[in-house]
CSV table of C-alpha atoms in Angstrom, one decimal:
chain,number,residue,atom,x,y,z
A,7,MET,CA,10.2,-34.2,-20.9
A,8,SER,CA,13.6,-32.6,-21.5
A,9,ASN,CA,11.9,-29.2,-21.5
A,10,LEU,CA,10.6,-29.8,-18.0
A,11,PHE,CA,14.0,-31.0,-16.7
A,12,SER,CA,15.8,-27.9,-18.2
A,13,LEU,CA,13.2,-25.6,-16.7
A,14,VAL,CA,13.5,-27.3,-13.3
A,15,ASP,CA,17.3,-26.9,-13.4
A,16,ARG,CA,17.0,-23.2,-14.4
A,17,LEU,CA,14.7,-22.6,-11.4
A,18,ILE,CA,17.2,-24.3,-9.1
A,19,VAL,CA,20.0,-22.1,-10.4
A,20,LEU,CA,18.0,-18.9,-10.0
A,21,SER,CA,17.2,-19.9,-6.4
A,22,LEU,CA,20.8,-20.7,-5.6
A,23,ASP,CA,21.8,-17.3,-7.0
A,24,ALA,CA,19.1,-15.7,-4.8
A,25,ASN,CA,20.4,-17.5,-1.7
A,26,LEU,CA,17.1,-19.3,-1.2
A,27,ILE,CA,18.8,-22.7,-1.1
A,28,GLU,CA,22.3,-24.2,-0.8
A,29,GLU,CA,24.2,-26.7,-3.0
A,30,THR,CA,23.2,-29.6,-0.6
A,31,ASP,CA,19.5,-28.8,-1.2
A,32,ILE,CA,19.6,-29.3,-5.0
A,33,GLN,CA,18.7,-33.0,-5.2
A,34,TYR,CA,15.9,-32.8,-2.7
A,35,VAL,CA,14.3,-29.7,-4.3
A,36,ARG,CA,14.6,-31.2,-7.8
A,37,ASN,CA,12.8,-34.3,-6.7
A,38,ARG,CA,10.0,-32.4,-5.0
A,39,ILE,CA,9.4,-30.3,-8.1
A,40,LEU,CA,9.4,-33.4,-10.3
A,41,ALA,CA,6.8,-34.9,-7.9
A,42,GLU,CA,4.6,-31.8,-8.4
A,43,PHE,CA,4.5,-32.9,-12.1
A,44,GLY,CA,4.0,-36.6,-11.4
A,45,GLU,CA,7.4,-37.3,-12.8
A,46,LEU,CA,9.5,-40.1,-11.3
A,47,SER,CA,12.6,-39.8,-13.5
A,48,TYR,CA,15.1,-37.2,-14.4
A,49,GLU,CA,17.6,-36.7,-17.2
A,50,GLU,CA,20.3,-34.2,-17.1
A,51,THR,CA,19.9,-31.7,-20.0
A,52,GLU,CA,21.0,-28.3,-21.1
A,53,GLU,CA,19.7,-25.7,-18.6
A,54,ALA,CA,17.0,-23.4,-19.9
A,55,THR,CA,17.6,-19.6,-20.0
A,56,GLY,CA,15.3,-16.8,-18.8
A,57,THR,CA,14.2,-14.9,-15.8
A,58,LEU,CA,12.5,-16.3,-12.7
A,59,TYR,CA,9.2,-15.1,-14.2
A,60,ASP,CA,9.8,-16.6,-17.6
A,61,THR,CA,10.7,-19.9,-16.0
A,62,LEU,CA,7.7,-20.0,-13.7
A,63,ASP,CA,5.4,-19.1,-16.6
A,64,ALA,CA,6.8,-21.9,-18.7
A,65,LEU,CA,6.5,-24.4,-15.8
A,66,ALA,CA,2.8,-23.3,-15.3
A,67,ASP,CA,2.2,-23.8,-19.0
A,68,LEU,CA,3.6,-27.4,-18.8
A,69,ALA,CA,1.4,-28.1,-15.8
A,70,MET,CA,-1.6,-26.9,-17.7
A,71,GLN,CA,-0.7,-29.1,-20.7
A,72,LYS,CA,-0.4,-32.1,-18.4
A,73,GLU,CA,-3.9,-31.1,-17.1
A,74,LEU,CA,-2.6,-30.7,-13.6
A,75,ILE,CA,-4.1,-27.2,-13.4
A,76,GLY,CA,-6.7,-25.3,-15.4
A,77,ASP,CA,-6.1,-22.4,-17.8
A,78,THR,CA,-6.7,-19.5,-15.4
A,79,LEU,CA,-4.2,-17.1,-14.0
A,80,ALA,CA,-5.3,-17.9,-10.4
A,81,GLU,CA,-4.5,-21.6,-10.9
A,82,LYS,CA,-1.2,-20.8,-12.4
A,83,ASP,CA,-0.4,-18.5,-9.5
A,84,ILE,CA,-1.3,-21.2,-7.0
A,85,PHE,CA,0.8,-23.7,-8.8
A,86,THR,CA,3.9,-21.5,-9.1
A,87,SER,CA,3.6,-20.3,-5.5
A,88,ARG,CA,3.6,-24.0,-4.4
A,89,LEU,CA,6.8,-24.6,-6.4
A,90,MET,CA,8.5,-21.6,-4.9
A,91,ASN,CA,7.5,-22.7,-1.4
A,92,LEU,CA,9.8,-25.7,-1.9
A,93,PHE,CA,12.7,-23.3,-1.8
A,94,LEU,CA,11.7,-21.5,1.4
A,95,ASP,CA,12.4,-22.3,5.0
A,96,LYS,CA,9.6,-22.8,7.5
A,97,PRO,CA,8.4,-19.7,9.3
A,98,SER,CA,10.3,-20.6,12.5
A,99,VAL,CA,13.6,-20.7,10.5
A,100,VAL,CA,12.8,-17.5,8.6
A,101,ASN,CA,12.2,-15.7,11.9
A,102,ALA,CA,15.4,-17.1,13.4
A,103,LYS,CA,17.4,-15.9,10.4
A,104,PHE,CA,15.7,-12.5,10.5
A,105,PHE,CA,16.7,-11.9,14.1
A,106,GLU,CA,20.2,-13.1,13.4
A,107,HIS,CA,20.5,-10.3,10.9
A,108,TYR,CA,18.7,-7.9,13.2
A,109,ALA,CA,21.5,-8.5,15.8
A,110,HIS,CA,23.8,-6.7,13.3
A,111,SER,CA,21.3,-4.0,12.3
A,112,PRO,CA,17.5,-3.6,11.7
A,113,GLU,CA,18.2,-2.6,8.1
A,114,GLU,CA,20.2,-5.8,7.5
A,115,ALA,CA,17.2,-7.8,8.8
A,116,THR,CA,14.6,-6.1,6.5
A,117,ASN,CA,17.0,-6.3,3.6
A,118,TYR,CA,17.2,-10.1,4.1
A,119,PHE,CA,13.4,-10.5,4.4
A,120,TYR,CA,12.6,-8.1,1.5
A,121,ALA,CA,15.1,-9.9,-0.9
A,122,MET,CA,13.6,-13.3,0.1
A,123,SER,CA,10.0,-12.1,-0.5
A,124,GLN,CA,11.0,-11.0,-4.0
A,125,ALA,CA,13.2,-14.0,-4.9
A,126,SER,CA,10.4,-16.4,-3.8
A,127,ASN,CA,7.9,-14.5,-6.1
A,128,TYR,CA,5.7,-13.6,-3.2
A,129,ILE,CA,6.2,-10.1,-4.4
A,130,LYS,CA,5.7,-10.4,-8.2
A,131,MET,CA,8.1,-7.8,-9.4
A,132,ASN,CA,7.4,-8.5,-13.1
A,133,ARG,CA,3.7,-7.4,-12.6
A,134,ILE,CA,4.7,-4.4,-10.4
A,135,ALA,CA,7.0,-3.3,-13.2
A,136,LYS,CA,4.0,-2.7,-15.4
A,137,ASN,CA,2.7,0.1,-13.2
A,138,LYS,CA,3.0,3.6,-14.8
A,139,GLN,CA,4.6,6.2,-12.5
A,140,PHE,CA,4.8,9.9,-12.9
A,141,THR,CA,5.9,12.9,-10.8
A,142,THR,CA,4.1,16.2,-11.3
A,143,PRO,CA,4.6,19.7,-9.7
A,144,SER,CA,1.9,21.1,-7.4
A,145,PRO,CA,1.5,24.1,-5.1
A,146,TYR,CA,2.5,21.7,-2.3
A,147,GLY,CA,5.6,20.3,-4.0
A,148,PRO,CA,6.0,17.3,-6.3
A,149,ILE,CA,3.1,14.9,-6.4
A,150,GLU,CA,3.5,11.2,-7.4
A,151,ILE,CA,1.0,9.3,-9.6
A,152,THR,CA,0.9,5.6,-10.1
A,153,ILE,CA,-1.5,3.9,-12.6
A,154,ASN,CA,-1.9,0.5,-11.0
A,155,LEU,CA,-1.5,-2.3,-13.5
A,156,SER,CA,0.1,-4.9,-11.2
A,157,LYS,CA,-3.2,-6.6,-10.2
A,158,PRO,CA,-4.4,-8.3,-13.4
A,159,GLU,CA,-8.1,-8.5,-14.2
A,160,LYS,CA,-9.9,-11.8,-13.8
A,161,ASP,CA,-10.7,-13.6,-17.1
A,162,PRO,CA,-14.2,-14.9,-17.8
A,163,LYS,CA,-13.2,-18.5,-17.2
A,164,GLN,CA,-12.0,-17.7,-13.7
A,165,ILE,CA,-15.1,-15.7,-12.9
A,166,ALA,CA,-17.3,-18.6,-14.1
A,167,ALA,CA,-15.3,-21.1,-12.0
A,168,GLU,CA,-15.5,-18.9,-8.9
A,169,LYS,CA,-19.3,-19.1,-9.0
A,170,LEU,CA,-19.1,-22.9,-8.5
A,171,LEU,CA,-17.0,-22.6,-5.4
A,172,ALA,CA,-18.6,-22.9,-2.0
A,173,SER,CA,-18.1,-19.8,0.3
A,174,SER,CA,-15.4,-20.1,3.0
A,175,SER,CA,-14.6,-18.2,6.1
A,176,TYR,CA,-11.0,-19.5,6.2
A,177,PRO,CA,-8.8,-17.5,6.2
A,178,THR,CA,-10.9,-15.0,8.1
A,179,CYS,CA,-9.6,-12.1,6.0
A,180,LEU,CA,-6.8,-11.3,3.6
A,181,LEU,CA,-4.6,-10.1,6.4
A,182,CYS,CA,-5.1,-12.9,9.0
A,183,THR,CA,-2.1,-15.0,10.1
A,184,GLU,CA,-4.0,-18.0,8.6
A,185,ASN,CA,-2.8,-16.8,5.2
A,186,GLU,CA,0.8,-17.9,5.9
A,187,GLY,CA,1.2,-21.0,3.7
A,188,PHE,CA,-2.4,-21.0,2.5
A,189,GLU,CA,-2.8,-22.8,-0.8
A,190,GLY,CA,-5.2,-20.3,-2.4
A,191,THR,CA,-8.3,-20.7,-4.4
A,192,LEU,CA,-9.9,-19.0,-7.4
A,193,LYS,CA,-11.4,-16.5,-4.9
A,194,GLN,CA,-8.6,-16.3,-2.4
A,195,PRO,CA,-4.9,-15.4,-3.3
A,196,ASP,CA,-2.1,-17.9,-3.3
A,197,ARG,CA,0.0,-17.7,-0.2
A,198,ALA,CA,2.0,-21.0,-0.1
A,199,ASN,CA,5.2,-18.9,-0.4
A,200,HIS,CA,4.1,-16.3,2.1
A,201,ARG,CA,6.1,-15.7,5.3
A,202,MET,CA,5.6,-13.4,8.3
A,203,ILE,CA,8.0,-12.1,11.0
A,204,ARG,CA,6.8,-12.3,14.6
A,205,LEU,CA,7.3,-9.0,16.6
A,206,ALA,CA,6.5,-7.9,20.1
A,207,ILE,CA,5.5,-4.2,20.2
A,208,ASN,CA,3.7,-2.3,22.9
A,209,ASN,CA,2.9,-5.5,24.8
A,210,GLY,CA,1.2,-6.9,21.8
A,211,ASP,CA,1.8,-9.6,19.2
A,212,TRP,CA,2.3,-8.4,15.7
A,213,MET,CA,3.3,-9.8,12.3
A,214,LEU,CA,5.4,-8.1,9.7
A,215,GLN,CA,5.1,-8.9,6.0
A,216,TYR,CA,5.6,-7.1,2.7
A,217,SER,CA,2.7,-6.1,0.4
A,218,PRO,CA,2.5,-8.3,-2.7
A,219,TYR,CA,1.5,-5.2,-4.7
A,220,LEU,CA,4.4,-3.0,-3.5
A,221,TYR,CA,3.2,0.5,-4.2
A,222,TYR,CA,6.5,1.9,-3.1
A,223,ASN,CA,10.0,0.7,-1.9
A,224,GLU,CA,9.8,-1.9,0.8
A,225,HIS,CA,6.1,-1.5,1.2
A,226,CYS,CA,5.4,-3.5,4.4
A,227,ILE,CA,2.4,-4.3,6.5
A,228,LEU,CA,2.3,-4.7,10.3
A,229,LEU,CA,-0.8,-6.6,11.3
A,230,SER,CA,-2.2,-7.7,14.6
A,231,ALA,CA,-1.8,-11.4,15.3
A,232,ASN,CA,-5.4,-11.3,16.3
A,233,HIS,CA,-8.4,-10.6,14.0
A,234,THR,CA,-9.6,-7.4,15.6
A,235,PRO,CA,-11.1,-4.3,13.8
A,236,MET,CA,-9.1,-1.3,12.8
A,237,GLN,CA,-9.1,1.4,15.6
A,238,VAL,CA,-7.1,4.5,16.3
A,239,THR,CA,-6.6,4.9,20.1
A,240,GLY,CA,-4.0,6.0,22.5
A,241,GLU,CA,-2.4,2.6,22.1
A,242,THR,CA,-2.0,3.1,18.4
A,243,PHE,CA,0.5,5.9,18.9
A,244,TYR,CA,2.6,3.7,21.2
A,245,THR,CA,2.5,0.9,18.7
A,246,LEU,CA,3.6,3.1,15.8
A,247,LEU,CA,6.4,4.7,17.8
A,248,GLY,CA,7.4,1.3,19.1
A,249,PHE,CA,7.8,0.1,15.6
A,250,THR,CA,10.0,3.0,14.6
A,251,LYS,CA,12.1,2.4,17.7
A,252,GLN,CA,12.8,-1.1,16.5
A,253,PHE,CA,13.0,-0.2,12.8
A,254,PRO,CA,14.3,3.5,12.7
A,255,HIS,CA,14.8,3.3,8.9
A,256,TYR,CA,11.1,2.7,8.2
A,257,PHE,CA,8.1,5.0,8.5
A,258,ILE,CA,4.8,3.5,9.5
A,259,GLY,CA,1.2,4.8,9.5
A,260,SER,CA,-2.4,3.8,9.9
A,261,ASN,CA,-5.5,4.3,7.8
A,262,ALA,CA,-8.2,6.1,9.7
A,263,ASP,CA,-10.7,3.8,11.4
A,264,LEU,CA,-13.9,5.1,9.9
A,265,PRO,CA,-15.6,4.3,6.6
A,266,ILE,CA,-14.9,6.8,3.7
A,267,VAL,CA,-11.8,8.2,5.3
A,268,GLY,CA,-10.4,4.7,6.0
A,269,GLY,CA,-8.6,2.2,3.8
A,270,SER,CA,-10.1,-0.9,2.1
A,271,ILE,CA,-9.7,-3.3,5.0
A,272,LEU,CA,-11.2,-2.0,8.3
A,273,SER,CA,-11.9,-5.5,9.7
A,274,HIS,CA,-8.3,-6.3,10.7
A,275,GLU,CA,-6.0,-3.9,12.7
A,276,HIS,CA,-3.0,-3.2,10.5
A,277,TYR,CA,-0.5,-0.5,9.6
A,278,GLN,CA,1.5,0.2,6.5
A,279,GLY,CA,5.2,1.2,6.4
A,280,GLY,CA,8.4,1.0,4.4
A,281,HIS,CA,11.6,2.6,3.3
A,282,TYR,CA,10.4,5.5,1.2
A,283,THR,CA,10.2,9.3,1.1
A,284,PHE,CA,6.8,10.6,0.2
A,285,PRO,CA,5.7,14.0,-1.2
A,286,MET,CA,4.4,14.9,2.2
A,287,ASP,CA,7.9,14.5,3.6
A,288,HIS,CA,8.9,17.6,1.5
A,289,ALA,CA,6.0,19.7,2.8
A,290,THR,CA,7.0,23.1,4.2
A,291,THR,CA,5.7,24.5,7.5
A,292,LEU,CA,2.8,27.0,7.6
A,293,PHE,CA,3.3,27.9,11.3
A,294,ASN,CA,4.4,26.4,14.6
A,295,PHE,CA,2.7,25.7,17.9
A,296,THR,CA,3.6,24.3,21.3
A,297,PRO,CA,1.3,21.9,23.2
A,298,ASN,CA,0.7,23.4,26.6
A,299,GLU,CA,0.9,20.2,28.6
A,300,TYR,CA,3.9,18.9,26.6
A,301,PRO,CA,6.6,21.6,26.3
A,302,ASN,CA,9.1,18.9,25.0
A,303,VAL,CA,6.9,18.4,22.0
A,304,GLU,CA,7.4,20.7,19.0
A,305,GLY,CA,4.3,21.3,16.9
A,306,HIS,CA,4.1,22.3,13.2
A,307,VAL,CA,1.2,22.8,10.8
A,308,LEU,CA,2.2,21.6,7.4
A,309,ASN,CA,1.5,23.3,4.1
A,310,TRP,CA,-0.4,20.3,2.8
A,311,PRO,CA,-3.9,19.9,1.3
A,312,LEU,CA,-5.1,17.7,4.1
A,313,SER,CA,-5.0,19.3,7.5
A,314,THR,CA,-1.8,17.9,9.0
A,315,LEU,CA,-0.2,18.5,12.4
A,316,GLU,CA,3.4,17.4,12.8
A,317,LEU,CA,4.7,16.7,16.3
A,318,THR,CA,8.4,16.0,17.1
A,319,SER,CA,10.1,15.0,20.3
A,320,THR,CA,13.0,12.9,21.6
A,321,SER,CA,10.5,11.5,24.2
A,322,LEU,CA,8.4,8.6,22.9
A,323,SER,CA,6.0,8.7,25.8
A,324,ASP,CA,5.5,12.5,25.6
A,325,LEU,CA,4.8,12.2,21.9
A,326,ALA,CA,2.3,9.3,22.3
A,327,GLU,CA,0.4,11.1,25.1
A,328,CYS,CA,0.3,14.4,23.3
A,329,SER,CA,-1.0,12.6,20.1
A,330,ASN,CA,-3.7,10.9,22.2
A,331,MET,CA,-4.7,14.2,23.8
A,332,ILE,CA,-5.2,15.7,20.3
A,333,LEU,CA,-7.1,12.6,19.1
A,334,LYS,CA,-9.5,12.8,22.1
A,335,LEU,CA,-10.1,16.5,21.5
A,336,TRP,CA,-10.7,16.1,17.8
A,337,ARG,CA,-13.1,13.1,18.3
A,338,ASN,CA,-15.6,15.5,19.9
A,339,TYR,CA,-14.7,18.8,18.2
A,340,SER,CA,-17.2,20.6,15.9
A,341,ASP,CA,-17.1,23.8,13.9
A,342,GLU,CA,-20.5,24.2,12.2
A,343,SER,CA,-19.3,27.3,10.3
A,344,LEU,CA,-16.9,25.0,8.4
A,345,GLY,CA,-19.2,22.0,8.1
A,346,ILE,CA,-17.2,20.1,10.7
A,347,LEU,CA,-19.5,18.1,12.9
A,348,SER,CA,-18.1,15.4,15.3
A,349,HIS,CA,-21.3,13.4,15.5
A,350,THR,CA,-24.7,12.8,13.9
A,351,GLY,CA,-26.6,11.4,16.9
A,352,ASP,CA,-24.4,8.6,18.2
A,353,THR,CA,-22.5,8.2,14.9
A,354,PRO,CA,-18.9,9.6,15.1
A,355,HIS,CA,-17.4,11.5,12.2
A,356,ASN,CA,-14.0,12.7,13.4
A,357,THR,CA,-10.8,10.6,13.4
A,358,ILE,CA,-7.1,10.8,12.6
A,359,THR,CA,-4.7,9.3,10.1
A,360,PRO,CA,-1.5,9.0,12.1
A,361,ILE,CA,2.0,8.6,10.4
A,362,CYS,CA,5.2,8.1,12.3
A,363,LYS,CA,8.9,8.1,11.4
A,364,ARG,CA,12.3,8.9,12.9
A,365,GLN,CA,14.6,11.9,12.2
A,366,GLY,CA,17.9,11.1,14.0
A,367,ASP,CA,17.2,10.9,17.7
A,368,LYS,CA,13.8,12.5,17.3
A,369,TYR,CA,10.4,10.8,16.8
A,370,VAL,CA,8.0,12.4,14.3
A,371,MET,CA,4.2,11.9,14.5
A,372,ARG,CA,1.9,13.4,11.8
A,373,LEU,CA,-1.7,13.6,12.7
A,374,VAL,CA,-4.0,14.1,9.6
A,375,LEU,CA,-7.4,15.4,10.7
A,376,ARG,CA,-10.2,13.5,9.0
A,377,ASN,CA,-14.1,13.7,8.9
A,378,ASN,CA,-16.4,11.2,7.1
A,379,ARG,CA,-19.7,13.1,7.3
A,380,THR,CA,-22.0,13.1,4.2
A,381,ASN,CA,-24.8,15.3,3.0
A,382,ASP,CA,-27.2,15.6,0.1
A,383,GLU,CA,-24.7,17.6,-2.0
A,384,HIS,CA,-21.9,15.1,-1.3
A,385,PRO,CA,-23.4,11.7,-0.5
A,386,LEU,CA,-20.1,9.9,-0.7
A,387,GLY,CA,-18.4,12.4,1.7
A,388,ILE,CA,-18.1,16.1,2.3
A,389,PHE,CA,-14.4,15.7,3.0
A,390,HIS,CA,-13.9,13.1,0.3
A,391,ALA,CA,-13.3,13.3,-3.5
A,392,HIS,CA,-16.2,15.3,-4.9
A,393,GLU,CA,-18.2,14.3,-8.0
A,394,ASP,CA,-16.2,16.5,-10.4
A,395,VAL,CA,-13.1,14.4,-9.8
A,396,HIS,CA,-14.7,10.9,-9.7
A,397,HIS,CA,-13.8,10.3,-13.3
A,398,ILE,CA,-10.2,10.1,-12.0
A,399,LYS,CA,-10.6,9.0,-8.4
A,400,LYS,CA,-13.7,7.9,-6.6
A,401,GLU,CA,-12.4,5.4,-4.0
A,402,ASN,CA,-11.5,6.2,-0.4
A,403,ILE,CA,-8.4,8.2,0.2
A,404,GLY,CA,-6.3,6.1,2.5
A,405,LEU,CA,-2.8,6.4,4.0
A,406,ILE,CA,-0.7,6.2,0.9
A,407,GLU,CA,-2.6,8.8,-0.9
A,408,VAL,CA,-2.8,11.1,2.1
A,409,MET,CA,1.0,11.2,1.9
A,410,GLY,CA,0.8,12.3,-1.8
A,411,LEU,CA,1.1,9.1,-3.8
A,412,ALA,CA,-1.9,8.6,-6.0
A,413,ILE,CA,-2.9,5.0,-6.8
A,414,LEU,CA,-5.2,5.4,-9.8
A,415,PRO,CA,-7.2,2.7,-11.6
A,416,ALA,CA,-5.8,0.8,-14.6
A,417,ARG,CA,-8.6,1.9,-16.9
A,418,LEU,CA,-7.0,5.4,-17.0
A,419,LEU,CA,-4.1,4.1,-19.1
A,420,THR,CA,-6.2,3.5,-22.2
A,421,GLU,CA,-8.6,6.3,-21.4
A,422,LEU,CA,-5.8,8.9,-21.3
A,423,GLU,CA,-4.8,7.8,-24.8
A,424,THR,CA,-8.3,8.4,-26.1
A,425,ILE,CA,-8.2,11.9,-24.5
A,426,LYS,CA,-4.8,12.6,-26.3
A,427,ALA,CA,-6.3,11.6,-29.6
A,428,TYR,CA,-9.3,13.8,-28.9
A,429,ILE,CA,-7.1,16.8,-28.1
A,430,LEU,CA,-5.3,16.3,-31.4
A,431,SER,CA,-8.7,16.0,-33.2
A,432,GLU,CA,-7.7,12.4,-34.3
A,433,SER,CA,-10.8,10.9,-32.6
A,434,GLN,CA,-14.1,11.8,-30.9
A,435,ASP,CA,-14.2,8.7,-28.9
A,436,VAL,CA,-14.0,9.9,-25.3
A,437,PRO,CA,-15.7,8.2,-22.3
A,438,PRO,CA,-18.7,10.4,-21.3
A,439,TYR,CA,-17.4,10.9,-17.8
A,440,HIS,CA,-14.2,12.4,-19.1
A,441,LYS,CA,-15.9,14.6,-21.7
A,442,ALA,CA,-15.9,17.9,-19.8
A,443,TRP,CA,-12.3,17.5,-18.7
A,444,ALA,CA,-11.2,16.5,-22.2
A,445,ASP,CA,-13.0,19.6,-23.6
A,446,MET,CA,-11.2,21.8,-21.2
A,447,LEU,CA,-7.8,20.2,-21.9
A,448,LYS,CA,-8.4,20.6,-25.6
A,449,GLU,CA,-9.3,24.2,-25.4
A,450,LYS,CA,-6.2,25.1,-23.3
A,451,TYR,CA,-3.7,22.9,-25.2
A,452,ILE,CA,-1.0,24.8,-27.0
A,453,PRO,CA,0.0,23.0,-30.3
A,454,ASP,CA,3.5,21.5,-30.5
A,455,THR,CA,3.9,21.3,-26.8
A,456,ASN,CA,4.7,17.9,-25.3
A,457,LEU,CA,1.2,16.3,-25.0
A,458,ASP,CA,2.4,13.5,-22.6
A,459,ASP,CA,3.7,16.1,-20.1
A,460,TYR,CA,0.6,18.2,-20.6
A,461,ILE,CA,-1.7,15.2,-19.7
A,462,THR,CA,0.5,14.1,-16.8
A,463,ALA,CA,0.4,17.6,-15.3
A,464,ALA,CA,-3.4,17.7,-15.7
A,465,LEU,CA,-3.7,14.4,-14.0
A,466,GLY,CA,-1.6,15.7,-11.1
A,467,ASP,CA,-3.8,18.7,-10.8
A,468,LYS,CA,-6.9,16.5,-10.6
A,469,PHE,CA,-5.3,14.4,-7.8
A,470,VAL,CA,-4.3,17.6,-5.9
A,471,GLN,CA,-8.0,18.6,-6.1
A,472,VAL,CA,-8.9,15.2,-4.6
A,473,LEU,CA,-6.6,15.9,-1.7
A,474,GLU,CA,-7.9,19.4,-1.2
A,475,HIS,CA,-11.5,18.1,-1.1
A,476,CYS,CA,-10.4,15.8,1.8
A,477,GLY,CA,-8.9,18.6,3.8
A,478,VAL,CA,-11.2,19.5,6.7
A,479,TYR,CA,-9.6,22.9,7.1
A,480,LYS,CA,-9.0,24.5,3.7
A,481,LEU,CA,-5.8,26.5,3.2
A,482,THR,CA,-7.7,29.8,3.0
A,483,ASN,CA,-7.9,32.6,5.6
A,484,GLU,CA,-11.2,31.2,6.8
A,485,GLY,CA,-9.8,27.6,7.1
A,486,LEU,CA,-6.6,28.6,8.8
A,487,VAL,CA,-8.6,30.7,11.3
A,488,GLY,CA,-10.7,27.7,12.0
A,489,LEU,CA,-7.6,25.4,12.5
A,490,LYS,CA,-6.0,27.9,14.9
A,491,LYS,CA,-9.3,28.0,16.8
A,492,PHE,CA,-9.0,24.2,17.3
A,493,LEU,CA,-5.3,24.3,18.2
A,494,SER,CA,-6.0,27.1,20.8
A,495,ASN,CA,-7.8,24.4,22.9
A,496,PHE,CA,-4.5,22.8,23.8
A,497,ALA,CA,-1.6,24.8,22.4
A,498,THR,CA,0.2,28.2,22.3
A,499,LEU,CA,0.5,29.6,18.8
């Protein structure tokens, strides 16, 4: 078992280097890892080499060979998360250390927690590194594209094994606090090495964690300590602003609270934030306005494909109350000439995607107007990605994409290669749903130009179309007249 001993020692050294443990912890941790393998002896041997991910993969393979786990990715993840949990403090200690760092600065606290979440392999950086990322120009400024490869597909063995598992309502959902330390199953993700920070914001109990998929730098999630549905209310604005008061280096935003225009999890109130500059942050201003009841609040309409109002103020309460006033007006506002109807019977259609950040001593609140109405022509949503772009993006447009970062499906990586071969007349094998787009690209392609850049730019154009479809007020004369009509209900232009 010298291979096991060398791998265990390598994992210990890596964890020492990452400040997960101290020298006095070595013997204890070594014995606990050996116990996971049913090993009651230890022989000192030459330390293995390799990264954290190489080492964990090798240990998972040994566990599989010893028939401690099965040959599925989920079982290997559960096992390696259990190993890394041995290097982590209990939640109470993690929280105490976080706030010790916070006493020096909020950024020092999040740096500590972010580094720990990576070093413990809760954030699996090796998988995230597989994502393909591009930046392309657009009429609204640079747009970012990510082809998401970080979430591996389930293999047939795992799918078959899942069918044999009894259904469970614990944890209640993927965001619930019950996930902290949860072992994981073939159906539910491993969370033994998962930790959360307890926060008090706006007289409520909240939990801060990082996203294991990390779509951008320090991608964090602020979730309610209670399992309550997503909602956007006046309290939402106080919570978002309260978070940026505590963490001024982070932005935070909420998915809308209605289907189609909301994110993937509407059952649990949560927000997403992080330390990142999005394409929306570079948007220019179309025109300004001043809310009549809040003269201390500056209003701007952004040159952005989704209808976005930007409010700035040094007063947290004025900004929260002004945002709530606009939300209430929008909830019940209709403009039939532009297809904007607030309700169908008792079913609401209007809501807002709010986004908050700090600029020096000012608070910034962006209110993205959303509507989820459908009709016969657009059964998935009038202000949703239309059918002609579904071959690229069909899913709901949530917070991250609203801000100009596209998260596109992994299938596109291979499909784009087939389209390149089609353009070069090297193959006719193009998926039917891409055929019209591929024909157009082939017709317009200029030989000897960089094909990769050409395809990337075309992909960016498609995503911009997705965003434009989602805009309730189009950036046309008619659309801007309609937007100004709505603004005139509460503001001076």
